[in-house]
Coordinates of C-alpha atoms in Angstrom, one line a residue:
X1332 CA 40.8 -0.3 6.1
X1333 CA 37.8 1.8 4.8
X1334 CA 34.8 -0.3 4.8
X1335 CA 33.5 -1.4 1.5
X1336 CA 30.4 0.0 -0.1
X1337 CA 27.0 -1.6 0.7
X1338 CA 26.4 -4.3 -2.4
X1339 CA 23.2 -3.5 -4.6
X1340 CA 21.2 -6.0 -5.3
X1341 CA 19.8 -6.5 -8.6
X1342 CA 16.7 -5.0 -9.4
X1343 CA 13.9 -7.1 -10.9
X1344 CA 10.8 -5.8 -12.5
X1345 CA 7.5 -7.4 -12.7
X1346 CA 7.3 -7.9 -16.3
X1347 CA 3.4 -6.9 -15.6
X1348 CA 4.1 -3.3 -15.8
X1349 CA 2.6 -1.8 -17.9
X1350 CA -0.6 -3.8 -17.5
X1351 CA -0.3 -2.2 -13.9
X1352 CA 0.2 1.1 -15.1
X1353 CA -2.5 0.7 -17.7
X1354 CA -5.1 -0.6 -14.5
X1355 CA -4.4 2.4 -11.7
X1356 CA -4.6 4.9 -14.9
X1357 CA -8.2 3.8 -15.4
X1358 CA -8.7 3.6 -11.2
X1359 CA -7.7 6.3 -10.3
X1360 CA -9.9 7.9 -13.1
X1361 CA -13.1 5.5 -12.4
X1362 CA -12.9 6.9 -8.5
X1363 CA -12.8 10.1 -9.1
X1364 CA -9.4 10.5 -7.5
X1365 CA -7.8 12.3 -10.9
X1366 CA -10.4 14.4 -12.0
X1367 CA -8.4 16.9 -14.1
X1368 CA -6.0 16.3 -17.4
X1369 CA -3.4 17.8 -15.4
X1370 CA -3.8 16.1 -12.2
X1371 CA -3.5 12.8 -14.5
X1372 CA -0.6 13.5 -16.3
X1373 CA 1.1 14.3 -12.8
X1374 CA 0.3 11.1 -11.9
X1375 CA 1.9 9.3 -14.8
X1376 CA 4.9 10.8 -13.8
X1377 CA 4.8 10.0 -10.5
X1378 CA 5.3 6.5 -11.9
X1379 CA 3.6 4.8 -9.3
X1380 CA 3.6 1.3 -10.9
X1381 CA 6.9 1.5 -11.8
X1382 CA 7.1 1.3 -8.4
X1383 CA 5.3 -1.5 -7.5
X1384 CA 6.8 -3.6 -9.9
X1385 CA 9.9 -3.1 -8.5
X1386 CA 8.9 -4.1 -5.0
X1387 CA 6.5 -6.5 -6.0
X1388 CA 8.5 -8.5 -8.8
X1389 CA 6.6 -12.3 -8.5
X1390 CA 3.3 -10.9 -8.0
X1391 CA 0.9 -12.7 -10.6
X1392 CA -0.4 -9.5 -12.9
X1393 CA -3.8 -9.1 -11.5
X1394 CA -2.7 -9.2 -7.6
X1395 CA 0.5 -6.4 -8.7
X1396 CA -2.9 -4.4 -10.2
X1397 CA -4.6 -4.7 -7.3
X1398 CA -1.3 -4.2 -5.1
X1399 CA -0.5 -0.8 -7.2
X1400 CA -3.9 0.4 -6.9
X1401 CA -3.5 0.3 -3.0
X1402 CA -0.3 1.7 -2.9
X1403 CA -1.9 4.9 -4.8
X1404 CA -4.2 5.2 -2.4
X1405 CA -1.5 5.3 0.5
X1406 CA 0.8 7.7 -1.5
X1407 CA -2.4 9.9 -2.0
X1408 CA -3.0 10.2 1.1
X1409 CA 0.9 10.7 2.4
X1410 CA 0.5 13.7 0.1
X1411 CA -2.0 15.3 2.4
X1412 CA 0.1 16.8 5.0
X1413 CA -1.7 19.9 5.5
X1414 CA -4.2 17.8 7.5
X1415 CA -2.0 16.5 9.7
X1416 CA -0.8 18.1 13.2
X1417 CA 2.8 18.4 13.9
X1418 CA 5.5 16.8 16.5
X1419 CA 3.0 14.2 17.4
X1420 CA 0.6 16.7 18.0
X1421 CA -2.9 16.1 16.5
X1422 CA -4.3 18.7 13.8
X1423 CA -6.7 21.2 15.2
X1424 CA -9.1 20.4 13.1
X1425 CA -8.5 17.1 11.5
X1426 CA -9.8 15.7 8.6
X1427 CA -13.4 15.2 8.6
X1428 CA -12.9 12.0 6.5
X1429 CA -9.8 10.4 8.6
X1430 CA -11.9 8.9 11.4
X1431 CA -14.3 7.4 9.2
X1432 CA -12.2 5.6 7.0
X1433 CA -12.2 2.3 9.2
X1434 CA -15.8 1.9 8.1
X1435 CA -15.0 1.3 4.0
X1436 CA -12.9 -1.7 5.2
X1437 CA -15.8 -4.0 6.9
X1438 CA -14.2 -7.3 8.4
X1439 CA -17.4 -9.3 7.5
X1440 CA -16.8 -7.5 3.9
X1441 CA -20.8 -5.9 4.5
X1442 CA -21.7 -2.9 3.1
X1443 CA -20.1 0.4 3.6
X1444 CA -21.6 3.5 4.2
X1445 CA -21.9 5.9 0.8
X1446 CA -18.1 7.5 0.5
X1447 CA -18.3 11.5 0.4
X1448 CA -14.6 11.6 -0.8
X1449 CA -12.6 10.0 -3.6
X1450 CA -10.5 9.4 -1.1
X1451 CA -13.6 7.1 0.5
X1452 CA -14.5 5.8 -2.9
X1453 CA -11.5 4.8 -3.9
X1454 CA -10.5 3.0 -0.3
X1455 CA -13.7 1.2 -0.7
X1456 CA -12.8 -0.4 -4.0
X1457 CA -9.4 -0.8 -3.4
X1458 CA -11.0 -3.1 -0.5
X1459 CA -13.3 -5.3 -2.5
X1460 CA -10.6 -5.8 -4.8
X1461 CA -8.7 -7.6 -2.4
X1462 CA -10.2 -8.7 0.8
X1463 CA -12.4 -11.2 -0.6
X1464 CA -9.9 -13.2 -1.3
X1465 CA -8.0 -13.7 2.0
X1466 CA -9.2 -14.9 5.7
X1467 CA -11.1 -13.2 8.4
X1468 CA -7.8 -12.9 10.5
X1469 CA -6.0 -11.2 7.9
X1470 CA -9.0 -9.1 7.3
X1471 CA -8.9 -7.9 10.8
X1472 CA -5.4 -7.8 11.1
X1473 CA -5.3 -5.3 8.5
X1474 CA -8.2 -3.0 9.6
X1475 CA -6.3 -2.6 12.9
X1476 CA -3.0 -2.0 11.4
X1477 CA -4.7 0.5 8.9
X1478 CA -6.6 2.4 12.1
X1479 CA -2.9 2.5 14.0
X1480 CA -1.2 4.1 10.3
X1481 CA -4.2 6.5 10.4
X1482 CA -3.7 7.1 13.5
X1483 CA 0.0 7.9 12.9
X1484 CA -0.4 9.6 10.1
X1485 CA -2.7 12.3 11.8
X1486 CA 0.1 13.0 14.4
X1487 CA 2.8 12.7 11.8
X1488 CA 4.5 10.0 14.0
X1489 CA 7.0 7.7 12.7
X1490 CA 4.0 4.7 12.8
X1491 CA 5.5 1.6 11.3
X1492 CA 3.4 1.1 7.6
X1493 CA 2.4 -2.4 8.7
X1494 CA -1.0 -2.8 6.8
X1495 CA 1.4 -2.6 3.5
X1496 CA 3.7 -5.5 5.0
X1497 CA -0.1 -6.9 5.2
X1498 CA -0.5 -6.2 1.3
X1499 CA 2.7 -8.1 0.7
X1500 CA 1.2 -11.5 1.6
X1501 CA -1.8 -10.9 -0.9
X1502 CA 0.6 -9.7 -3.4
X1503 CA 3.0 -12.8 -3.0
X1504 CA -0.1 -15.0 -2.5
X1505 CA 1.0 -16.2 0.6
X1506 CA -1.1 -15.6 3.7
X1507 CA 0.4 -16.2 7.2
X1508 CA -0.9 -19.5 8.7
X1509 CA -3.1 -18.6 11.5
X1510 CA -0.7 -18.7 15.0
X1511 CA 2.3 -17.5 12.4
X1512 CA 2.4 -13.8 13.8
X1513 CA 3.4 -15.2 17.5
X1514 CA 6.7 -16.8 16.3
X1515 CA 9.3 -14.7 17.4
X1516 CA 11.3 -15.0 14.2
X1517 CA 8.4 -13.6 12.1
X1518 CA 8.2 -10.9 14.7
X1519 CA 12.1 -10.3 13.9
X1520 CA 11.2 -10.8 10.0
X1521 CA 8.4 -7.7 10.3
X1522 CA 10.7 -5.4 12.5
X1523 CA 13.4 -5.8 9.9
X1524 CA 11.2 -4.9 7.0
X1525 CA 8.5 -2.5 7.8
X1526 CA 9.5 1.0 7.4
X1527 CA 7.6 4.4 8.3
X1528 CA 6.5 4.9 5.2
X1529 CA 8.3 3.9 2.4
X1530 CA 6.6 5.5 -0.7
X1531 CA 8.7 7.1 -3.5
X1532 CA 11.2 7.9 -0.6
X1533 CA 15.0 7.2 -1.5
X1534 CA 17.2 5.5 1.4
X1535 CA 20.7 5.0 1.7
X1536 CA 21.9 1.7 0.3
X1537 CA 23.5 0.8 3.4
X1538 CA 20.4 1.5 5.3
X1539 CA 18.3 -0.7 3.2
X1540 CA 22.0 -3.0 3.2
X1541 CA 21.1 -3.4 7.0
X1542 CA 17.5 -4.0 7.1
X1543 CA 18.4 -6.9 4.6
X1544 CA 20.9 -8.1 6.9
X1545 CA 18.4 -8.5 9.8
X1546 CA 16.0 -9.9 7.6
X1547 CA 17.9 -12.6 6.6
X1548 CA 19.2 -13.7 10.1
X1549 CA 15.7 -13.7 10.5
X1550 CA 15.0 -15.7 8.1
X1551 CA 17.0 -18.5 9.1
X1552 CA 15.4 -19.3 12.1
X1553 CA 11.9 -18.7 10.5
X1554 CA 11.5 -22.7 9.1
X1555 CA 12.9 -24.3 12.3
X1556 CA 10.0 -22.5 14.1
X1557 CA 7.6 -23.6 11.7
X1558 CA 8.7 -27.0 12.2
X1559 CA 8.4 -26.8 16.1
X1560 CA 5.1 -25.0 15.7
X1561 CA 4.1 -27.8 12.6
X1562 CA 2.4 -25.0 10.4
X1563 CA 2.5 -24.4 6.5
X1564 CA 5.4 -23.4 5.2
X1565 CA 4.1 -20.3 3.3
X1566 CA 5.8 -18.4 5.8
X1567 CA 8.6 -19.0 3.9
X1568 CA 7.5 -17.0 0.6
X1569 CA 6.2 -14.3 2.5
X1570 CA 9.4 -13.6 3.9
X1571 CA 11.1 -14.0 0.5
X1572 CA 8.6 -11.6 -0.6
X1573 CA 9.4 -9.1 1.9
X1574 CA 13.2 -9.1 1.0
X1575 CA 11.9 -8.5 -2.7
X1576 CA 10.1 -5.9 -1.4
X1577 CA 13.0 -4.3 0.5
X1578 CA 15.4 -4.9 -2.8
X1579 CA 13.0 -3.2 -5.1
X1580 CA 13.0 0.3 -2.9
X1581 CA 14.5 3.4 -4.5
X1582 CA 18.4 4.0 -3.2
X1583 CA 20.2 7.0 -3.0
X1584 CA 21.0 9.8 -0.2
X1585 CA 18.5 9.9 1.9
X1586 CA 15.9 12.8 1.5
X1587 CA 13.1 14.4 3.6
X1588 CA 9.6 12.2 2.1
X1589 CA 7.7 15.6 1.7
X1590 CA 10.0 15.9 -1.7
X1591 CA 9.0 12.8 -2.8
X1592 CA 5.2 12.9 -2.1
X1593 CA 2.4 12.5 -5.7
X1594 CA 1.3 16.5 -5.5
X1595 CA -2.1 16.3 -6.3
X1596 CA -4.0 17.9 -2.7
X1597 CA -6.1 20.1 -5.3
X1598 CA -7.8 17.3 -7.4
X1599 CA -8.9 14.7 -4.7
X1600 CA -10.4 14.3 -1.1
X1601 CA -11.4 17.6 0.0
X1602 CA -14.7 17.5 -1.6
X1603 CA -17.7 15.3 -2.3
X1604 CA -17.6 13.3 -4.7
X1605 CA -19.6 14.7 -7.7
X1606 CA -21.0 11.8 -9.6
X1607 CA -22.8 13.8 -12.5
X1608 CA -19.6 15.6 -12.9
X1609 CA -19.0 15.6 -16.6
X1610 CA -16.1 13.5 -17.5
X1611 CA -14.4 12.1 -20.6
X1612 CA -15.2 8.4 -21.2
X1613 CA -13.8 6.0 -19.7
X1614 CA -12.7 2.4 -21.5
X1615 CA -15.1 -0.3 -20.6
X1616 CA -14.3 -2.2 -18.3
X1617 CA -11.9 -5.3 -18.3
X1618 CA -12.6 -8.9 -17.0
X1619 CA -10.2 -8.6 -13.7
X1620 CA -7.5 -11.7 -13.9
X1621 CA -8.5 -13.2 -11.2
X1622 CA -8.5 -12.9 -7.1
X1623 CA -11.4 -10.9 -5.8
X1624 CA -13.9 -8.7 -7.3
X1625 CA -13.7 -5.0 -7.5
X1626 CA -17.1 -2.3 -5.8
X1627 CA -17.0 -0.3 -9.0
X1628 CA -17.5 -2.1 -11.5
X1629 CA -19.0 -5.7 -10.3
X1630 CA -16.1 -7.9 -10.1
X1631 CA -14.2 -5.9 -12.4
X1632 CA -11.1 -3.6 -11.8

């Protein structure tokens, strides 16, 4: 018998939306990484919280803000493939901003050095907005997972995206209680739902039909290990979260990424940042709702 069709799940939306869209419109603009009409416009198309509202559907509003704001920032910088070497080669000449990125995202949350780039900028704020409010382990946890995706990224090598599997549990509010990450059915959890990079990127439905399979074996082990181990049972949510996350990705034949990258190399991170640059106003600012204060604009966006 012909196998049946992998099921779809039923896509929820974030009913914060549009207050996402609304936020990373007047980011992007406040960091100098849109800094032409046309280059905005682009990026309303690109319908990047559209996107995170699909994969981020229980998110309170201000952490899906926060959440679409760094998923920008990693789509941005996907878009950059000019910089990057080939066949897991590195570039020639890479990136004079790449290896310094670690230092906007200080562990101790200290002072970063000034950013030259929007690029810099941007990842600076994008860090205050969230790091603040999670723990020193997470905090570390990220910076290494973000130097490893850098580090991928430069060789264009199929790196697993975990520092946005790290996002995930600041989106769904629920940290991973310290010892968590050495259980071996969280280990199962991550390898079934990080992905290279998932972006704007369609997959097949029974690709993503698969990955939800394995997550939800792995799942089922995941609360007898917290019993054994006696930790929280957050562990719980963030794994919900993740199969939220996987639910909420774009299906359909699967297609190179490079078609589905934001195209806006021209308008950010190859140049200094050029604060006196004339610009149209911006709106003032907006008290943030909540869960860590933003570099920009103290403690909001």
């Amino acid at each position: 018998m012909p196998s049946s069709p992998a099921p779809t799940p039923r896509l929820r939306v974030n009913p914060c939306a549009a207050e996402a869209a609304a936020f990373i419109d007047r980011w992007v603009r406040r960091t100098g990484l849109m800094q032409s009409f046309s280059a905005q416009r682009r990026f309303r198309k690109a319908g990047c919280a559209a996107f995170a509202a699909r994969v981020m559907p229980d998110a309170e509003c201000g952490r899906l803000q926060r959440g679409a704001a760094w998923l920008v920032w990693f789509f941005i910088l996907d878009g950059r493939p000019e910089e990057c070497g080939t066949s897991g080669q590195p570039p020639p000449l890479p990136p004079p901003y790449a290896y310094a990125l670690l230092d906007f995202l200080p562990v101790d949350l200290g002072r970063t050095p000034p950013p030259r780039t929007a690029l810099e900028r941007a990842l600076a704020d994008a860090w205050r907005m969230v790091a603040p409010a999670m723990s020193p382990e997470w905090r570390h946890r990220f910076r290494t997972h973000f130097g490893e995706f850098i580090d991928a990224w430069l060789l264009k090598a199929q790196g697993p995206a975990l520092p946005l599997l790290d996002l995930v549990e600041y989106t769904s509010g629920h940290e991973l209680p310290s010892g968590a990450g050495e259980l071996e059915s969280i280990r199962k959890i991550t390898r079934a739902a990080v992905l290279s990079f998932p972006g704007e990127r369609e997959f097949s439905a029974e690709f993503l039909a698969s990955r939800a399979d394995a997550l939800r074996i792995a799942r089922a082990g995941l609360e007898a290990d917290l019993a054994r181990r006696a930790l929280p049972t957050g562990a719980v949510s963030y794994a919900a979260a993740l199969a939220a996350w996987l639910d909420g990705l774009p299906r359909g034949p699967e297609r190179p990424a490079e078609e589905h990258r934001i195209s806006l190399t021209e308008d950010i991170a190859g140049s200094p940042v050029d604060l006196l640059r004339p610009r149209r106003p911006a709106p003032p600012p907006v008290p943030s709702p909540g869960g860590g204060a933003g570099a920009l604009h103290g403690g909001r966006e």
